CSV table of C-alpha atoms and ligand atoms in Angstrom, one decimal:
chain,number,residue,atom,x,y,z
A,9,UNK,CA,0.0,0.0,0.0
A,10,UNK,CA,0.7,3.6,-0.3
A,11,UNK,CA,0.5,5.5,2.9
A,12,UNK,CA,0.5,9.4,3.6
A,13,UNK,CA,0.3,10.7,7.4
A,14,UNK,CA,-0.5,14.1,8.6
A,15,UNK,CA,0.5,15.0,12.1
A,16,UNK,CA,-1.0,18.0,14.1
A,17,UNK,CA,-0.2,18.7,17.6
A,18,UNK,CA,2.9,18.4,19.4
A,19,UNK,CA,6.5,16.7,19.2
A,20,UNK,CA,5.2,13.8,20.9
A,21,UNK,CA,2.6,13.1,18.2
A,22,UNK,CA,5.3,13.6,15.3
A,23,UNK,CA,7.5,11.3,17.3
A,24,UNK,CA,4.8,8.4,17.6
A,25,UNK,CA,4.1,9.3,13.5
A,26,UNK,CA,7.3,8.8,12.3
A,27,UNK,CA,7.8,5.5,14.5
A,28,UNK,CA,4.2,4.3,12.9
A,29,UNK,CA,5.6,5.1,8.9
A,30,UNK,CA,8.7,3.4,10.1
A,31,UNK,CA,7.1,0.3,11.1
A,32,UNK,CA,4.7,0.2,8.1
A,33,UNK,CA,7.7,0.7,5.9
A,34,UNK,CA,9.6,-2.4,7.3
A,35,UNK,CA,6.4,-4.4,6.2
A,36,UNK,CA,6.9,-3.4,2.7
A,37,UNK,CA,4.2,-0.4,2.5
A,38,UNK,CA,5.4,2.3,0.3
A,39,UNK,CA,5.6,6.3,2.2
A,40,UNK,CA,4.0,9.2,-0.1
A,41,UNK,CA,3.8,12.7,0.6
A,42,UNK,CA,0.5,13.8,2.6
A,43,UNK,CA,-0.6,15.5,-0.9
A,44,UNK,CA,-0.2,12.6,-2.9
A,45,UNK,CA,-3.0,10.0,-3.8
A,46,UNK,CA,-2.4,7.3,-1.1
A,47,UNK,CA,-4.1,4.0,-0.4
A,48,UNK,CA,-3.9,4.5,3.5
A,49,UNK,CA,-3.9,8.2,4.7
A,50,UNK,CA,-3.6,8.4,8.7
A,51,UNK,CA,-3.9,11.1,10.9
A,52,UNK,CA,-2.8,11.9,14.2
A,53,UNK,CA,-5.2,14.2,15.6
A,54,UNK,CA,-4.6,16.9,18.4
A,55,UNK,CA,-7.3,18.1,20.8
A,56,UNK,CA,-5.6,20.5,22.9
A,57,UNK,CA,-7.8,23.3,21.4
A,58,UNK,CA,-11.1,23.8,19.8
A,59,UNK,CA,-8.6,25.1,16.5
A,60,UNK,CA,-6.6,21.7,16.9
A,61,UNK,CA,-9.6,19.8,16.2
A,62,UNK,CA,-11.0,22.0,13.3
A,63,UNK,CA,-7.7,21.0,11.9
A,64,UNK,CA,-8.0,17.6,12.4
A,65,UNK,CA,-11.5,17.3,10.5
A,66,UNK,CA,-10.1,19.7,7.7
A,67,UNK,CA,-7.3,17.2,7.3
A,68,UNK,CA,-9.7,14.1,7.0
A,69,UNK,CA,-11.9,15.5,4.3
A,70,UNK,CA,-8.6,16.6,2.7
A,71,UNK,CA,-7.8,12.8,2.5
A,72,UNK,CA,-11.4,12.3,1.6
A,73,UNK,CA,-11.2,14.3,-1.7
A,74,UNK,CA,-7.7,13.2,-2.3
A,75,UNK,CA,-9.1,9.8,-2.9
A,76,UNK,CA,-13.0,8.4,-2.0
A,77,UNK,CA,-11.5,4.9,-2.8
A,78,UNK,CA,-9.0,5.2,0.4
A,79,UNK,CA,-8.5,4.2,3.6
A,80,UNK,CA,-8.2,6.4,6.4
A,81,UNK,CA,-7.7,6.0,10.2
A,82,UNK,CA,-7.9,8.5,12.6
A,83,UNK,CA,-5.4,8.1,15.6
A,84,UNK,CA,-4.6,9.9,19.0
A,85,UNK,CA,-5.7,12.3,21.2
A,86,UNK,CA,-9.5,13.3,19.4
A,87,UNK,CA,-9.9,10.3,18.2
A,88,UNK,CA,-9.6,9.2,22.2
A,89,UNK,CA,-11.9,12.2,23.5
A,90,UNK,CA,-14.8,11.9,20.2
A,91,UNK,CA,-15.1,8.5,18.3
A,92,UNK,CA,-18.0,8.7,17.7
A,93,UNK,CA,-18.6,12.2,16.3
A,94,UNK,CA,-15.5,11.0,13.8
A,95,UNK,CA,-16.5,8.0,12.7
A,96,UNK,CA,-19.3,9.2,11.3
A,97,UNK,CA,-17.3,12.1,9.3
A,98,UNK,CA,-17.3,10.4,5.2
A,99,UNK,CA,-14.8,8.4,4.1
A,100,UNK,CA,-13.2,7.6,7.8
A,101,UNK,CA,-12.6,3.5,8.0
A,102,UNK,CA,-10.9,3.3,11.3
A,103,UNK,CA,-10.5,5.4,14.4
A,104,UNK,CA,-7.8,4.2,17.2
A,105,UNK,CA,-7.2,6.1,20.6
A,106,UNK,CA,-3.7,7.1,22.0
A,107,UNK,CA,-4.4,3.3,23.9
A,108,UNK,CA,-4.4,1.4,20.6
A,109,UNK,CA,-2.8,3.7,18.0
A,110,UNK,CA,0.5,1.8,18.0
A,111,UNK,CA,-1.1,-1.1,16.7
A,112,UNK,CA,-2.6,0.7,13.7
A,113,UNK,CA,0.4,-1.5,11.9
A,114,UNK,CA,-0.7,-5.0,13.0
A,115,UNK,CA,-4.4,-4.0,12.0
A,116,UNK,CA,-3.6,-2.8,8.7
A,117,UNK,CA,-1.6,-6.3,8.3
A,118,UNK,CA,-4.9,-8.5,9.3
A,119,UNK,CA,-6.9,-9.2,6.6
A,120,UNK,CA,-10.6,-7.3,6.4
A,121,UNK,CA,-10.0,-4.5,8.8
A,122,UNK,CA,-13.3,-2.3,8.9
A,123,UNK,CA,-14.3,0.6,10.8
A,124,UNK,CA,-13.8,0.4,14.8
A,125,UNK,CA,-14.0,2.6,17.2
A,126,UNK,CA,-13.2,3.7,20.5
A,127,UNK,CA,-15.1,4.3,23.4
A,128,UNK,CA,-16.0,7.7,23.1
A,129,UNK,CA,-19.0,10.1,22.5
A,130,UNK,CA,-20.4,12.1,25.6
A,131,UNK,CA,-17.8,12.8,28.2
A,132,UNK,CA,-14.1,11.8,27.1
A,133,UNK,CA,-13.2,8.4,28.5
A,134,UNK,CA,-9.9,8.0,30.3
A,135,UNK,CA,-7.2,5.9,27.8
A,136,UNK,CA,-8.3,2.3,29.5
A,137,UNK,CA,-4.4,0.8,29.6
A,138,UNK,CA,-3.0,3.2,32.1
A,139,UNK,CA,0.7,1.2,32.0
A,140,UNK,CA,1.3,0.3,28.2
A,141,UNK,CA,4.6,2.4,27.3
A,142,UNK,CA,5.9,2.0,23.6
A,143,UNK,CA,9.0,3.5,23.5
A,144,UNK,CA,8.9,5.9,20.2
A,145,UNK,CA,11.2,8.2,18.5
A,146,UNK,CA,11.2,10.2,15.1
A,147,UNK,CA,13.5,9.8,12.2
A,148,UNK,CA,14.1,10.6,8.7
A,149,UNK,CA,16.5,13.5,10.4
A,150,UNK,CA,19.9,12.3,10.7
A,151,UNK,CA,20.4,15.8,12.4
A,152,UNK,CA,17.4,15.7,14.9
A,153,UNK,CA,15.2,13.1,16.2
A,154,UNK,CA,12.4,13.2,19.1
A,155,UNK,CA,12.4,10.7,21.5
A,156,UNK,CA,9.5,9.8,23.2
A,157,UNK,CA,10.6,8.8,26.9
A,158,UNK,CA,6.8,9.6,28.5
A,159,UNK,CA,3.4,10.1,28.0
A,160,UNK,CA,0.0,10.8,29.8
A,161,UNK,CA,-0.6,13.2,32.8
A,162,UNK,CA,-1.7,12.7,36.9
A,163,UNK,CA,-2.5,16.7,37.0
A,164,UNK,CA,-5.8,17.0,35.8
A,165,UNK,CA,-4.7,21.3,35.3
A,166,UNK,CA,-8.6,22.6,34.8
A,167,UNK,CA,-8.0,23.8,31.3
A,168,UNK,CA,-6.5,20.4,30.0
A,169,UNK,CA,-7.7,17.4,28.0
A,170,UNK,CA,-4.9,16.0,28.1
A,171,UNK,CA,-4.9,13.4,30.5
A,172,UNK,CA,-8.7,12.1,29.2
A,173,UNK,CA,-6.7,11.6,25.8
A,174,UNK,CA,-3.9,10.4,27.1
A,175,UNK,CA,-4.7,8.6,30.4
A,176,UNK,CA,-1.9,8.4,33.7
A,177,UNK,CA,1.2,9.4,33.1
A,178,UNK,CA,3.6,6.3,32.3
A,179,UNK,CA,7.3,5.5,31.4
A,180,UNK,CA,9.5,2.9,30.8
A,181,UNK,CA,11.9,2.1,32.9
A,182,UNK,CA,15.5,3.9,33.3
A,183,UNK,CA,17.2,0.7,32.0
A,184,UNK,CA,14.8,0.1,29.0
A,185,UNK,CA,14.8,3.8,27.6
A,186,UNK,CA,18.7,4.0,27.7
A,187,UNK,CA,18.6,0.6,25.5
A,188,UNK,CA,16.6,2.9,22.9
A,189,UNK,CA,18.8,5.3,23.0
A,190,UNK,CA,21.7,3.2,21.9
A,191,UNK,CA,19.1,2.4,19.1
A,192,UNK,CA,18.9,6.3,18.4
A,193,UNK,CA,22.4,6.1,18.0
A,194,UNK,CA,23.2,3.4,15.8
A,195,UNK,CA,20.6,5.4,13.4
A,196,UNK,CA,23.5,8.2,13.8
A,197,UNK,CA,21.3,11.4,15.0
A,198,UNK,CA,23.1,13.9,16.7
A,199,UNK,CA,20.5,15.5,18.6
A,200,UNK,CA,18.1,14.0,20.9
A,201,UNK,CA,14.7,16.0,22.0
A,202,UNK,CA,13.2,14.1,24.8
A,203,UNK,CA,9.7,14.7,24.8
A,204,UNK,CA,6.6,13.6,26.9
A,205,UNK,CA,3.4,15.2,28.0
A,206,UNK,CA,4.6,15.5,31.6
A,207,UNK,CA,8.4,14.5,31.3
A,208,UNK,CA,9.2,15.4,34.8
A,209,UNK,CA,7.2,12.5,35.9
A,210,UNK,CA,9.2,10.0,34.2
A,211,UNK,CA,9.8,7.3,36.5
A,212,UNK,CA,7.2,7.8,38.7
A,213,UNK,CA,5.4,4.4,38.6
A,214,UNK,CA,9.2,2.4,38.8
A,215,UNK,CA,10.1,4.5,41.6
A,216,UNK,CA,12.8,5.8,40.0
A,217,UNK,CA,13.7,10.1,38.9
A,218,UNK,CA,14.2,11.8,36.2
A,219,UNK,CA,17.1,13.6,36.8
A,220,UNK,CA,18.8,9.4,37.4
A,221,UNK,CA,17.5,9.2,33.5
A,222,UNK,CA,19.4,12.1,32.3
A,223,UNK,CA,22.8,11.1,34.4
A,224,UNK,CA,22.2,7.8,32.0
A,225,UNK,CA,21.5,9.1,28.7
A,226,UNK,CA,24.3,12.4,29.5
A,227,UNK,CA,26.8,8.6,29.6
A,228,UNK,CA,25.5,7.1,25.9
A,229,UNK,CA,28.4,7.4,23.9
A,230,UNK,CA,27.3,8.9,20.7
A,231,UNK,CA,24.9,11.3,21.1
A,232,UNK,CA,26.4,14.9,21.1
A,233,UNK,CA,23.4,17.6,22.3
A,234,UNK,CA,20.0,16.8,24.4
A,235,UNK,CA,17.1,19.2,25.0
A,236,UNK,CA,14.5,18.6,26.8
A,237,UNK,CA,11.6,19.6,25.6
A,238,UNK,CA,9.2,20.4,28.5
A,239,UNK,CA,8.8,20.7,32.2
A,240,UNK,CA,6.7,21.8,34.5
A,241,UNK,CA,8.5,24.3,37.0
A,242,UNK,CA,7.3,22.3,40.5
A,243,UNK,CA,9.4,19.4,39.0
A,244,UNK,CA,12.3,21.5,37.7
A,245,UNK,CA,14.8,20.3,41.0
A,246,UNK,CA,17.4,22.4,42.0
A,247,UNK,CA,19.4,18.7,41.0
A,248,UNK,CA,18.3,19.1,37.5
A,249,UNK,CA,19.3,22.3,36.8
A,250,UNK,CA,23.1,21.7,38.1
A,251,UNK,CA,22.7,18.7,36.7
A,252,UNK,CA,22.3,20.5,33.2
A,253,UNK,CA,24.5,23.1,33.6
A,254,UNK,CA,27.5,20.6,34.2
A,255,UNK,CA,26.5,17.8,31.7
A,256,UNK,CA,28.8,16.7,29.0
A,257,UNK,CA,25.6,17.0,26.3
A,258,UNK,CA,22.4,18.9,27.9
A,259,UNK,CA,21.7,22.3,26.4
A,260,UNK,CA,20.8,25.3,28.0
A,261,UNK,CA,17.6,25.7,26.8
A,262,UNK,CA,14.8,25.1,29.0
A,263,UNK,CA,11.0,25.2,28.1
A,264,UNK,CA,8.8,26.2,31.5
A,265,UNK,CA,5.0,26.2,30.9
A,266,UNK,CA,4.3,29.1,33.0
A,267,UNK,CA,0.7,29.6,32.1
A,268,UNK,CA,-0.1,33.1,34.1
A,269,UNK,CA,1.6,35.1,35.9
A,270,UNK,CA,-1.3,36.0,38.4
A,271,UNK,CA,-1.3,33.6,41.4
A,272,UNK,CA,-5.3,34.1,41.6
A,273,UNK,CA,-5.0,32.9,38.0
A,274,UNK,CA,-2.8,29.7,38.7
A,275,UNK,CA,-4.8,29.2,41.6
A,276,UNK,CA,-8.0,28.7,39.2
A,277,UNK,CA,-5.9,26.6,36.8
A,278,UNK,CA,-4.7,24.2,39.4
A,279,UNK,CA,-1.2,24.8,39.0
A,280,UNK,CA,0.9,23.3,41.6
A,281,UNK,CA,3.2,26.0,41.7
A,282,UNK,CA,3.2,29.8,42.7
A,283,UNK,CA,4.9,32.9,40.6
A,284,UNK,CA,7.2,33.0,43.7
A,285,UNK,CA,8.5,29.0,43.0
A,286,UNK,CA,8.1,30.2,38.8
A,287,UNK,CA,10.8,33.0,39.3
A,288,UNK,CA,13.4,30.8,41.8
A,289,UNK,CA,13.9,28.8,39.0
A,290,UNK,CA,14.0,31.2,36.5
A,291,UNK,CA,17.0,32.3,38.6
A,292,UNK,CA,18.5,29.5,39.6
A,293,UNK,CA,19.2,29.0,35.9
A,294,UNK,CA,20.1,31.9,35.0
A,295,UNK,CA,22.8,32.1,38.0
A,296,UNK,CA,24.7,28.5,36.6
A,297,UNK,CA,23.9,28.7,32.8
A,298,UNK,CA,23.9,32.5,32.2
A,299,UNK,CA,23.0,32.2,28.6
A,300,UNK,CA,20.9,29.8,28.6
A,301,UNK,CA,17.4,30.3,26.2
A,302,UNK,CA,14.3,29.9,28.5
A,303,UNK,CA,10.9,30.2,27.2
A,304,UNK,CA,7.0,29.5,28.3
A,305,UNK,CA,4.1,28.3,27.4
A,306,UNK,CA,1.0,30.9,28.5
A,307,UNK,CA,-2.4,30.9,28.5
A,308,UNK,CA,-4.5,34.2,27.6
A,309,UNK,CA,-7.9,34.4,28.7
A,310,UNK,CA,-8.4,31.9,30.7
A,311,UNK,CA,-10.6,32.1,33.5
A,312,UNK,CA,-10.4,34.7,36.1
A,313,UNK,CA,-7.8,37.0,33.6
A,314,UNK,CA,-9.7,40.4,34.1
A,315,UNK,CA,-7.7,43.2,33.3
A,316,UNK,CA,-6.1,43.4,36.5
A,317,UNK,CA,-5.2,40.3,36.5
A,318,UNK,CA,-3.7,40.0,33.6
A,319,UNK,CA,-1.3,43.2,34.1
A,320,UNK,CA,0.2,41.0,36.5
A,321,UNK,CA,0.9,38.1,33.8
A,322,UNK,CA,2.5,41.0,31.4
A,323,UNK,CA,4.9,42.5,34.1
A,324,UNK,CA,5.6,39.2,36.0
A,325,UNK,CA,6.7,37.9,32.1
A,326,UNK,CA,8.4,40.9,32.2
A,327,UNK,CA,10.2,41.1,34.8
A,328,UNK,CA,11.8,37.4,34.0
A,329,UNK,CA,14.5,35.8,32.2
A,330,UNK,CA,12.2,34.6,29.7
A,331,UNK,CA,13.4,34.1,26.2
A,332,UNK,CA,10.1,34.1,24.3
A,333,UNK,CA,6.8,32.4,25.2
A,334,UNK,CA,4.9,30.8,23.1
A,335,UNK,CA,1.1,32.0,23.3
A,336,UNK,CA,-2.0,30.1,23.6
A,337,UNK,CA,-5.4,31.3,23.9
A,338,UNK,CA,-7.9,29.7,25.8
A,339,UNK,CA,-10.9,27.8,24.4
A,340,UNK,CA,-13.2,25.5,26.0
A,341,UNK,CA,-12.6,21.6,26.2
A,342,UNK,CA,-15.2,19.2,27.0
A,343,UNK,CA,-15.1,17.5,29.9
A,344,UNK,CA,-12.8,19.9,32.0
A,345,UNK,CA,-13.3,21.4,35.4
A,346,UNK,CA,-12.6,25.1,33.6
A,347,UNK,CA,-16.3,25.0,32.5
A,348,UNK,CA,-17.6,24.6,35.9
A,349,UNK,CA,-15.7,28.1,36.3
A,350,UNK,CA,-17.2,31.4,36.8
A,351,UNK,CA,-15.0,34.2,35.9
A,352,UNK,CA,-15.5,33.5,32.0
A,353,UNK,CA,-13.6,36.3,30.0
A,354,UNK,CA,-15.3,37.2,26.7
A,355,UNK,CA,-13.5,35.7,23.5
A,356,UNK,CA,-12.5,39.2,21.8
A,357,UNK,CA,-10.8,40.3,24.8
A,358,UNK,CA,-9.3,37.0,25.2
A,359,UNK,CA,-7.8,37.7,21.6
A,360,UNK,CA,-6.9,41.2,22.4
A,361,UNK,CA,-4.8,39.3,25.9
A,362,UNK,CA,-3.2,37.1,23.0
A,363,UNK,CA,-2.3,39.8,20.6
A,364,UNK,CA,-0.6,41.7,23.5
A,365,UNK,CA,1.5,38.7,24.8
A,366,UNK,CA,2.4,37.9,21.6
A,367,UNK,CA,4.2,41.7,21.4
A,368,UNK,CA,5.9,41.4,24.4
A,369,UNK,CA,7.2,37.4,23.5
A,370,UNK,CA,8.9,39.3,20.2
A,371,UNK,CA,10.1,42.3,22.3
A,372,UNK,CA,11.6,39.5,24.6
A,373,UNK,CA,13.4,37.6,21.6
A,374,UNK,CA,14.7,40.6,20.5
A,375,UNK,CA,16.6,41.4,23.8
A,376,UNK,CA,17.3,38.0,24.4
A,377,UNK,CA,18.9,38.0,20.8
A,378,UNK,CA,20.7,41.0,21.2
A,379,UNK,CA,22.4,39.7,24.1
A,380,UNK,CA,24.1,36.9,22.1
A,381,UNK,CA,25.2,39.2,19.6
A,382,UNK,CA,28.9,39.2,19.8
A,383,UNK,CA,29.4,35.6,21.7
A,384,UNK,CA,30.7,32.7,20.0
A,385,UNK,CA,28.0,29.4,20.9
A,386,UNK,CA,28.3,25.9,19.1
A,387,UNK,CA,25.5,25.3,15.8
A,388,UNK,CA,24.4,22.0,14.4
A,389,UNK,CA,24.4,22.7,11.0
A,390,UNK,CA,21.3,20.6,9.0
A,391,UNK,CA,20.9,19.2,5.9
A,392,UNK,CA,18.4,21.4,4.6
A,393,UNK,CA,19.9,24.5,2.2
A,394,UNK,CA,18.0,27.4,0.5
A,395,UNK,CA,19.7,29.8,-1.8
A,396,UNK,CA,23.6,28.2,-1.3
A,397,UNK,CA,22.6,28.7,2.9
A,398,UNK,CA,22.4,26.3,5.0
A,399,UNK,CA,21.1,27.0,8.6
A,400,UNK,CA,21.5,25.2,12.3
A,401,UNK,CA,20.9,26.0,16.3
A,402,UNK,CA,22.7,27.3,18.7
A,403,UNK,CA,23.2,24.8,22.1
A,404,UNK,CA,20.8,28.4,23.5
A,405,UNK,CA,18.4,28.0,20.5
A,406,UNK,CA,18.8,30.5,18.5
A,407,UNK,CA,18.7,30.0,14.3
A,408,UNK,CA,21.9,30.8,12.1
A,409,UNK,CA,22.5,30.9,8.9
A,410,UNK,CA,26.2,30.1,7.1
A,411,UNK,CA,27.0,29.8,2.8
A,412,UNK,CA,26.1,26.3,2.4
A,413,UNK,CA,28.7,23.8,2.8
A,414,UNK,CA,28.5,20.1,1.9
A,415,UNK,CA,30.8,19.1,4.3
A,416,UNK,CA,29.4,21.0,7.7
A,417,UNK,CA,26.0,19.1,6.9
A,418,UNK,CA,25.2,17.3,10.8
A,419,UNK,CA,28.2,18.9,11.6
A,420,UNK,CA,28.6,21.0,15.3
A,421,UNK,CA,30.8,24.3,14.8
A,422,UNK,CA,31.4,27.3,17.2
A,423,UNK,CA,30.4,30.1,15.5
A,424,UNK,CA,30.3,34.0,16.4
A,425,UNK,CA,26.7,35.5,16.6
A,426,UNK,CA,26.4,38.3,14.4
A,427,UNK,CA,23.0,40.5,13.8
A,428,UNK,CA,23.9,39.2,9.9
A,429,UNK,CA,23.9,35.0,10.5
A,430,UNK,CA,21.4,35.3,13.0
A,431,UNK,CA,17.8,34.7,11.6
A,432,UNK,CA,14.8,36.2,12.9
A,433,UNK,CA,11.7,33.9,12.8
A,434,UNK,CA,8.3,33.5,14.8
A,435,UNK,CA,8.9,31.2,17.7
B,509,SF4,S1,0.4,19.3,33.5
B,509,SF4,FE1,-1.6,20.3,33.2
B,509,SF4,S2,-1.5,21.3,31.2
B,509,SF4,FE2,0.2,19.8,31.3
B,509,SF4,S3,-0.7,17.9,30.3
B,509,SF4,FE3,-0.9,17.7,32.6
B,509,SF4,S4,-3.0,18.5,32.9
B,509,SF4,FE4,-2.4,19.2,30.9
């Protein structure tokens, strides 16, 4: 068969993706391009916002038109959280939750595989196998590859879906995610993003830490650079950030969610942390790992974000060592606390809170770029080249661009930050 994927959503879901094609490819199935005519077309759905899941039916009718004859499953987190309303979209054959997704393979393989569904319809149902843990990671990017080390979430924050799409937070073990590392490697990436929904719970249900995973993976030979793509600032330890700042191959690039920067605001979101806890560890990285690129996810609108309020969120952000944030506005999701909520804040001002953060996130870039100007920080140059230019990150994640060069291709170089090599984009 030909198959054609479309992911939406996060680096987890583009993880699980490319480990899906991979699988299908061993088994002999041909890999198009998403706007090709395909036999199979799967994709993996997002429901984190109302505009996530717009997306996701846009890109099953897409498939739809592409060609009536095709198959197409529907996999992850909407097709967890509403089943039923997408089964009955046209032209959808087969829709898999986050619990089953990973067999999608082993269905396609069985002989007269029809339309299934999951529970679903009404409230979301929790994913039912709470400790199944397929260790995933991208490829196709000898530069670059995501590797999934933890999924699902305990925190039940009132805004998120999350953990009714992707059930209790699991892992594997320290012992079996360090043996897929050394897969990783032997596939010769040279940068590893460790993703998960809730990564600072790795461990949790083996009674081991996360910070004892990254003293492993910091010791597998051949792997040059780490990031870690999220974590939530109550499980940010002081251990960790030391940890990071004196590791042979974690960068100094941190992602916080940070959500608001109104206490009475976090308060209704159930964070478990404060804007007190939220700015010690701000500092604490900024005291070992002076350069280091921090930025945070935030919410505008959400409940309880009256114009008071949310003067505290812009001058908290601020007053921080924040890099850039990356801006989310809120929408309802079925099924959450947030809807029991009073407080609602009407939708245009919620867009005019999302406008303004979005200002102040460039205005932070900028400074945070001009600050590098002039310091020499180590780039992995990638594969991809426009014009004769090929272009890479810095260990603090900012993009550069250099003539193009064959031989720097995956290669790590210091180079000198200049307001000419230094690329401006949207974060
Ligand atoms: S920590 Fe909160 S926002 Fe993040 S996935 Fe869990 S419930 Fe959702």
């Amino acid at each position: 068969m030909k198959i054609a994927a479309h992911t939406l959503g996060c680096k987890l879901n583009y993880a699980e993706t490319s480990d899906l094609l991979r699988r299908m490819a061993a088994l002999g199935h041909t890999i198009v391009d998403w706007n090709t005519k395909a036999d199979l077309y799967i994709i993996n759905t997002c429901t984190v916002t109302a505009v996530a899941e717009k997306k996701c039916r846009t890109a099953i009718h897409q498939a739809h038109r592409k060609n009536a004859e095709a198959r197409v499953a529907v996999i992850g987190c909407f097709a967890q959280v509403a089943a039923k309303d997408i089964e009955s979209i046209p032209g959808v054959t087969l829709v898999l939750g986050n619990d089953r997704k990973h067999l999608l393979p082993a269905i396609v393989e069985s002989e007269g595989w029809t339309a299934e569904g999951e529970s679903g319809g009404g409230a979301p149902a929790v994913a039912s196998d709470a400790s199944a843990f397929p260790l995933q990671y991208s490829s196709g990017d000898r530069t670059r590859t995501f590797f999934k080390i933890q999924d699902g979430c305990d925190y039940f924050c009132t805004y998120c879906a999350i953990p009714f799409a992707r059930g209790r937070s699991k892992s594997a073990t320290v012992e079996e995610t360090l043996c897929m590392a050394q897969r990783i490697v032997d596939e010769g990436a040279r940068e590893v993003v460790l993703t998960g929904v809730n990564t600072g719970t790795f461990g949790q249900q083996h009674g081991e830490r996360f910070v004892d995973l990254l003293r492993g993976l910091d010791a597998v030979e051949g792997i040059e650079r780490y990031r870690i793509s999220s974590i939530e600032p109550n499980l940010l330890t002081d251990d960790i950030i030391d940890f990071v700042a004196h590791s042979r191959a974690f960068l100094p690039h941190f992602h916080i969610p940070l959500q608001a920067g109104s206490d009475h605001v976090l308060q209704l979101m159930h964070r478990r942390y404060d804007t007190a806890l939220y700015r010690s560890k701000l500092l604490r990285i900024k005291e070992v790992m002076p350069d280091a690129c921090i930025a945070a996810d935030i919410m505008a609108g959400f409940n309880g974000e009256n114009e008071e309020e949310f003067a505290k969120t812009l001058s908290f952000v601020d007053s921080l060592p924040i890099s850039y944030l990356h801006v989310f506005t809120y929408s309802d999701r079925p099924g959450t606390a947030a809807l029991r909520l009073g407080e609602k804040v009407p939708v245009p001002v919620r867009h005019e809170h999302t406008h303004r953060l979005l200002e102040l996130s460039e205005r932070k870039h900028n400074e945070f770029i001009q600050s590098q100007i002039g310091k020499e920080r180590p780039v992995l140059w990638e594969s991809k080249h426009v014009d004769m230019t090929m272009e890479g990150w810095t260990d603090n994640y900012i993009r550069v661009s250099r003539p193009y060069d064959a031989s720097m291709v995956n290669a790590v170089e210091p180079v000198l930050l200049t307001a000419e090599n230094i690329l401006r984009q949207e974060m």
